[in-house]
Coordinates of C-alpha atoms in Angstrom, one line a residue:
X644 CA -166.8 -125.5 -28.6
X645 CA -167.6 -126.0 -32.5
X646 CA -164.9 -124.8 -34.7
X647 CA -166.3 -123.7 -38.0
X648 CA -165.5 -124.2 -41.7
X649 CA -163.8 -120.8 -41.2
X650 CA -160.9 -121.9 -39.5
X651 CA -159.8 -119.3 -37.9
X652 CA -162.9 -118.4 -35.6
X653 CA -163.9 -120.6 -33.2
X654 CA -167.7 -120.0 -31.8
X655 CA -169.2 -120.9 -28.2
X656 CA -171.4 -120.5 -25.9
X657 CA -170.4 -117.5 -23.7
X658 CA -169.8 -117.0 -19.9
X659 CA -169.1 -114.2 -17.4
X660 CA -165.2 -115.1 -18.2
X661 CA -166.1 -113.6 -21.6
X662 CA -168.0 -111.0 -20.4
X663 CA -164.9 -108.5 -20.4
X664 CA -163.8 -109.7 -24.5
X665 CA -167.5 -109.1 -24.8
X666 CA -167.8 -105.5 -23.5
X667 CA -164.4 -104.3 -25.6
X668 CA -166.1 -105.6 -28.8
X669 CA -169.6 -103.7 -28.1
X670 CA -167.3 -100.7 -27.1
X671 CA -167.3 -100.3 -31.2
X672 CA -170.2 -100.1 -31.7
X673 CA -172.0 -96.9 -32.9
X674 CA -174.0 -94.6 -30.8
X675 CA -177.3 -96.8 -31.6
X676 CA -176.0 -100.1 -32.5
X677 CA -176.2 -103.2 -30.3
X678 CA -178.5 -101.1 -27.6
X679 CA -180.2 -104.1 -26.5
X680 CA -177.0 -106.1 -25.7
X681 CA -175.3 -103.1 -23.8
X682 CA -178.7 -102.8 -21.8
X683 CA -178.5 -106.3 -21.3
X684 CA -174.7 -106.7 -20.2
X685 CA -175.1 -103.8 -17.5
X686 CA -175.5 -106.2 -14.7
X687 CA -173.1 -109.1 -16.1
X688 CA -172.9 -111.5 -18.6
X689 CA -176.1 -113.7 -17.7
X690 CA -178.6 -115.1 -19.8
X691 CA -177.8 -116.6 -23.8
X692 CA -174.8 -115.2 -25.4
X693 CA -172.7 -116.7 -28.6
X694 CA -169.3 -115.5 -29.7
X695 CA -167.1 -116.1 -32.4
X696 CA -163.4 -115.7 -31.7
X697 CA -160.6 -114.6 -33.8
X698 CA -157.9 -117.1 -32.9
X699 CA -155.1 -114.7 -33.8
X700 CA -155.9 -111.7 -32.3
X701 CA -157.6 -112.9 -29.5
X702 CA -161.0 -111.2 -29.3
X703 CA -164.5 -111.6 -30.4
X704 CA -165.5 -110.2 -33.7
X705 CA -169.3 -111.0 -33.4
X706 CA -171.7 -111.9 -30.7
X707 CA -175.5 -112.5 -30.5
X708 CA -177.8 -112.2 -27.2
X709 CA -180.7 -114.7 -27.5
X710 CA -183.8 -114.1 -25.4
X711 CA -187.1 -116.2 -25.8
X712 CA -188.3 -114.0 -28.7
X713 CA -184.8 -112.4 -30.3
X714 CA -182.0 -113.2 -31.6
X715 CA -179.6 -109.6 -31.1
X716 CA -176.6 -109.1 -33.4
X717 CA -173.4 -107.5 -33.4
X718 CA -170.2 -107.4 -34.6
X719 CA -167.5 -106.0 -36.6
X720 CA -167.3 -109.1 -39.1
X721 CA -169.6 -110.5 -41.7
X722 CA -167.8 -113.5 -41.9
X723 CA -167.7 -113.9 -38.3
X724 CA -171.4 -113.4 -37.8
X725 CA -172.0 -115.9 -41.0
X726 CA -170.0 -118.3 -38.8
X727 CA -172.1 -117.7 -35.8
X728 CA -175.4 -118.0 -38.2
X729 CA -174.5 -121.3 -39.4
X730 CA -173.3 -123.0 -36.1
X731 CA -176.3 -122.0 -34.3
X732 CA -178.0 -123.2 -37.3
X733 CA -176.2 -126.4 -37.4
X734 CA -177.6 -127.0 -33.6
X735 CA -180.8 -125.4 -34.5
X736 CA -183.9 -128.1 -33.6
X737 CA -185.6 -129.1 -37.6
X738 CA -188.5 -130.3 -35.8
X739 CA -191.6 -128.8 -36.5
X740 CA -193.4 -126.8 -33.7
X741 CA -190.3 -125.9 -32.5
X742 CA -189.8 -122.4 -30.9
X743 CA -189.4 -119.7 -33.4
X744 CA -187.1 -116.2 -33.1
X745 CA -186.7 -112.9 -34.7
X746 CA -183.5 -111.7 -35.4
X747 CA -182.3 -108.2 -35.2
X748 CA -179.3 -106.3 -35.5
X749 CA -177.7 -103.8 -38.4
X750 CA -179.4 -104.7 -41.8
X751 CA -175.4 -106.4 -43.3
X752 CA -175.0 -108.3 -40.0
X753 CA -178.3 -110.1 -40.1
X754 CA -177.5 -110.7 -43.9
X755 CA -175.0 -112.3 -43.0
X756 CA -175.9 -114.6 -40.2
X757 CA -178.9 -115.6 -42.1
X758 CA -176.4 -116.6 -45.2
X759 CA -175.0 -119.1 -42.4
X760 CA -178.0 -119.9 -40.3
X761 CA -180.1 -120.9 -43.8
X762 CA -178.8 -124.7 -42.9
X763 CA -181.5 -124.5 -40.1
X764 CA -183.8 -125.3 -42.9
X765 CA -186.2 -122.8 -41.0
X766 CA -188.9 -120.5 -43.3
X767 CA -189.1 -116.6 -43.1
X768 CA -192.6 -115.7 -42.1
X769 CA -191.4 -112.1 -42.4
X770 CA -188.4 -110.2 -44.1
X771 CA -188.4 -106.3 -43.0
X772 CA -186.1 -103.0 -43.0
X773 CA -186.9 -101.9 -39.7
X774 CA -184.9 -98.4 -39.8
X775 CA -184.1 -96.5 -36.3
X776 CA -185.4 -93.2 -36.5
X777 CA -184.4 -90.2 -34.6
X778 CA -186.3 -86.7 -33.4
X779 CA -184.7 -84.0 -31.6
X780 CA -186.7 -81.1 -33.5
X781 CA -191.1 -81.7 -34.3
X782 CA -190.8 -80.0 -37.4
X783 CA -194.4 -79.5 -38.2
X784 CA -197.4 -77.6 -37.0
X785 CA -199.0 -78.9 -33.9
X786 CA -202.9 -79.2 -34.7
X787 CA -205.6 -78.9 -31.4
X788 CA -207.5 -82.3 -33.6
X789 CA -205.2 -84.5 -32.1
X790 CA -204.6 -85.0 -28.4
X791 CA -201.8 -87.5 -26.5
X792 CA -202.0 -88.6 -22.7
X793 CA -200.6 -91.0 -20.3
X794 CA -202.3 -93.7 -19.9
X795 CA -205.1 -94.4 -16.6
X796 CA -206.7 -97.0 -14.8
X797 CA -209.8 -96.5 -17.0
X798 CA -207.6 -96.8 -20.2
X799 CA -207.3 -100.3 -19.7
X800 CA -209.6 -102.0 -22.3
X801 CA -208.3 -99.6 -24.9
X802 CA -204.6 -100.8 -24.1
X803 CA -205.2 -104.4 -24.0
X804 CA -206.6 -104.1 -27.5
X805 CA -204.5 -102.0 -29.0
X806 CA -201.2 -103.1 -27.5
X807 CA -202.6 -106.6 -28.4
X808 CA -202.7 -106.0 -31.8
X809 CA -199.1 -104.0 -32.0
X810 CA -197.9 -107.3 -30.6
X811 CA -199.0 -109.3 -33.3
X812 CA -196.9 -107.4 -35.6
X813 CA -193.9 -107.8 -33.8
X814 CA -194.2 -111.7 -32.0
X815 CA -196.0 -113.1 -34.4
X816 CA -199.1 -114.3 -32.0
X817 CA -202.5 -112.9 -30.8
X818 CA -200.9 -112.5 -26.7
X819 CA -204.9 -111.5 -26.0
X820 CA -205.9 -115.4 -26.8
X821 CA -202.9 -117.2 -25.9
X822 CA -201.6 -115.4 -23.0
X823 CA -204.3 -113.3 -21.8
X824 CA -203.2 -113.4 -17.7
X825 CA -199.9 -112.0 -18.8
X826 CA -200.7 -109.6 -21.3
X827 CA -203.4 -108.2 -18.9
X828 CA -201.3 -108.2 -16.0
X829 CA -198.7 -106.2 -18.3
X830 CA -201.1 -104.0 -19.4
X831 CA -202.2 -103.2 -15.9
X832 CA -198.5 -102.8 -14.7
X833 CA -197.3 -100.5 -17.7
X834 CA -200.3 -97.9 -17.1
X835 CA -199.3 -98.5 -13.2
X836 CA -195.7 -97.2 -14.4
X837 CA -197.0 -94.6 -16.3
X838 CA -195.5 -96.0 -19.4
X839 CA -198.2 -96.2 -21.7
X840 CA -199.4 -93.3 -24.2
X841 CA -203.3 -92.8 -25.7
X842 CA -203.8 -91.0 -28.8
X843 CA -206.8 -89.5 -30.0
X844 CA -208.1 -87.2 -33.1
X845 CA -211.1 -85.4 -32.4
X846 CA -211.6 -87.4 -29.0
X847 CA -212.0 -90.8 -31.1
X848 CA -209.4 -93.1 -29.6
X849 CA -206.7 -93.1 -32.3
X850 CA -203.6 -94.6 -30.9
X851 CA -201.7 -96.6 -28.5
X852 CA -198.1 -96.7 -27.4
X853 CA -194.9 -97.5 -25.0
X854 CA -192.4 -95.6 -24.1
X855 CA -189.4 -96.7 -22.4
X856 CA -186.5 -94.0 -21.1
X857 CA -182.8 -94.9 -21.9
X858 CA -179.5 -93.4 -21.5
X859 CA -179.8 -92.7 -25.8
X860 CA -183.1 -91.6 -25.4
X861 CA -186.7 -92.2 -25.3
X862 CA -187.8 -95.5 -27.2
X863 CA -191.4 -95.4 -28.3
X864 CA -192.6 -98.8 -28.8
X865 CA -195.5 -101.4 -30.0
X866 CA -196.8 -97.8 -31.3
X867 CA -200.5 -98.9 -33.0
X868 CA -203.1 -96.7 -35.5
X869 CA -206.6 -98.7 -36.0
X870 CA -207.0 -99.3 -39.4
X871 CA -209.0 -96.2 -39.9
X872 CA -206.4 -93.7 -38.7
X873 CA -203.4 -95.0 -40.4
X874 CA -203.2 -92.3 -42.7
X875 CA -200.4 -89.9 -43.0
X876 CA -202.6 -86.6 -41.6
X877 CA -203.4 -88.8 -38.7
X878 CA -200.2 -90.4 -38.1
X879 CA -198.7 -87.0 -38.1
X880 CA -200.7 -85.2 -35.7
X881 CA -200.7 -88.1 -33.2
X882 CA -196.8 -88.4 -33.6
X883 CA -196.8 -84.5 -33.4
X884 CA -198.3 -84.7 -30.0
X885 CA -196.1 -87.8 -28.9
X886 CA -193.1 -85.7 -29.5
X887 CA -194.3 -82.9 -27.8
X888 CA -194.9 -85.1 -24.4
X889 CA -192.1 -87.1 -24.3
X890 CA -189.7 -84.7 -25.6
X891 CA -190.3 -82.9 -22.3
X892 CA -188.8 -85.8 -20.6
X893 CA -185.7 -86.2 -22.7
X894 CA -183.6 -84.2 -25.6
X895 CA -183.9 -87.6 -28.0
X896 CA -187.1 -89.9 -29.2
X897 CA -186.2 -93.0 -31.0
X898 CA -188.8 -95.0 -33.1
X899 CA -188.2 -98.1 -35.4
X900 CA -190.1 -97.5 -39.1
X901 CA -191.0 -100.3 -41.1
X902 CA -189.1 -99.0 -44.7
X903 CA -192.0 -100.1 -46.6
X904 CA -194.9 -98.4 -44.7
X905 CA -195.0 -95.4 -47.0
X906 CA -197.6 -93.4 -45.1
X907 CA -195.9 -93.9 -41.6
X908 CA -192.4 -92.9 -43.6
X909 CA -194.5 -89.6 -44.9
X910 CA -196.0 -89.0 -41.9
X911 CA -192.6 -89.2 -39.4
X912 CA -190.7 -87.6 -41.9
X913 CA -193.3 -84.7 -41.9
X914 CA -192.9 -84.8 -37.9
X915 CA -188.9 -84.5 -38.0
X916 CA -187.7 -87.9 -37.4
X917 CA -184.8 -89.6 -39.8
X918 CA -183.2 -92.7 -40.0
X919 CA -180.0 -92.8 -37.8
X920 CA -179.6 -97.0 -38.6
X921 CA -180.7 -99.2 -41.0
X922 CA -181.9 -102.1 -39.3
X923 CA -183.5 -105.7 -40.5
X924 CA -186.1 -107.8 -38.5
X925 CA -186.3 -111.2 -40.0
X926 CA -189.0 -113.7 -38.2
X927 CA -188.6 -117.1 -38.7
X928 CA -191.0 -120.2 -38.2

C-alpha cells in the first residue's frame, strides 16, 4: 500500500476483496464510459487493477485496468486518478527498453493521471482525441460503387495486410514482422468467427475492418482505408455500407474517430455517426 501526497487517498493494488467497492464505483459511469473495465470485471476481479481509496467515505474514487498494451481509466475524481498517475509512476521501471502502454479513458481523466504519472519520466510518442462515435440512423445515400462483405478463407492475404497496418496505428509496432505466427493465426481465427469486414469501391479492395458485438452495441475496430481511398467520398460510401450490414445485427454501431482526421470526421459525420464521448489515447515509450 503507498499512501500519496494526497493524504487522504490511499492507492493499491487490487484484489477480488475489492472487486465489489470496484463494481459500485463503475456503476457511475455513463452509458459508454469504462466499457472495457465492465467487460473485463464480468467474470471477477482477475488480472491488473489499481484503486485509489477515499479514506473517509470508504470507497474508491478512481481505478485503472492494466493489460499488456493499455492502461484503462475511470473514476469520478481528478485528484484521485492524479494520485493513481503518479504512484504508478513513482513504481514505473526508467529503464530504457522497458515495456511501453497506451492509456485510455475520458479525455479529463487521462489529463489527469498523466499530470501524476509525468514523474515516470516516460516520452509521448503519441497524443490523440480519440472521440466515441455513435450511429443508429445512415443518414446518406447508399451508392452501388461501394460494396461490404464478411470476410472468407480467400480474404486472408488482404486481412493480414490491412489489419497489419491498422495495428500499427493503434500498438505502435509492425505485428506482420515482429509477430507474424500470431497475427496470422488471429487473422485466420477472426475470418473463422466471421468477425472481419472487406470493403471495396468499384471491386478494388478498399477497406478492412473488425467488428465485435457488445451489450452497448456493435464496436467496429482496427477499421483501415489504403492510402489511396482515404478520402471522404470513399470513406463515406464504405462506412455507408458497413452500417448497413452490421446495423442488421444490432440497433447501435460504435466507432472511435481520431478528432484530427478531418476527412474521416467529414465522411462519418456525412454517414450519421456523432460523438457520444470525448476520449484521449496517449502512447508512451
Amino acid at each position: 500500500m503507498d499512501i500519496t501526497g494526497d493524504s487522504q487517498y490511499q492507492c493499491w493494488n487490487l484484489t477480488e476483496k475489492d472487486a465489489e467497492k470496484v463494481r459500485e464505483l463503475l456503476s457511475h459511469a455513463q452509458k459508454y464510459e469504462a466499457i472495457e473495465m465492465r467487460d473485463a470485471i464480468a467474470a471477477g476481479l482477475t488480472g491488473w487493477w489499481y484503486g485509489a481509496y477515499l479514506m473517509s467515505e470508504e470507497k474508491f474514487m478512481a481505478v485503472a485496468y492494466i493489460t499488456q498494451s493499455f492502461v484503462y481509466l475511470f473514476g469520478r475524481d481528478k485528484t484521485a486518478m492524479r494520485c493513481i498517475g503518479r504512484n504508478l509512476g513513482r513504481n514505473s521501471p526508467k529503464r530504457s527498453g522497458t515495456a511501453s502502454h497506451s492509456i485510455f479513458g475520458p479525455d479529463a481523466l487521462v489529463k489527469a493521471f498523466w499530470n501524476g504519472f509525468e514523474v515516470a519520466g516516460k516520452d509521448v510518442k503519441s497524443d490523440t482525441l480519440l472521440n466515441l462515435c455513435e450511429l443508429t440512423e445512415i443518414l446518406c445515400k447508399q451508392n452501388d460503387a461501394y460494396a461490404v462483405r464478411i470476410a472468407e478463407k480467400k480474404d486472408f492475404a488482404l486481412v493480414f495486410e490491412f489489419l497489419g497496418e491498422a495495428l500499427i496505428d493503434e500498438l505502435g509496432m509492425d505485428v506482420r514482422r515482429l509477430g507474424r505466427e500470431g497475427h496470422e493465426k488471429y487473422c485466420s481465427e477472426q475470418i473463422a468467427n466471421g468477425r472481419i469486414l472487406v470493403g471495396t469501391h468499384r471491386g478494388k479492395p478498399a477497406f478492412v475492418g473488425e467488428f465485435r458485438e457488445t451489450p452497448q452495441g456493435i464496436f467496429l475496430e482496427h477499421a483501415h482505408f489504403p492510402i489511396a481511398m482515404r478520402r471522404p467520398k470513399v470513406m463515406r460510401g464504405i462506412h455507408a455500407r458497413v452500417a448497413e450490414l452490421l446495423l442488421g445485427r444490432a440497433p447501435t454501431l460504435l466507432f472511435y474517430v481520431d478528432a484530427a482526421n478531418e476527412d474521416l470526421k467529414a465522411a462519418v459525420d456525412e454517414v450519421g455517426y456523432h460523438v457520444v464521448m470525448p476520449g484521449r489515447l496517449m502512447r508512451l515509450r
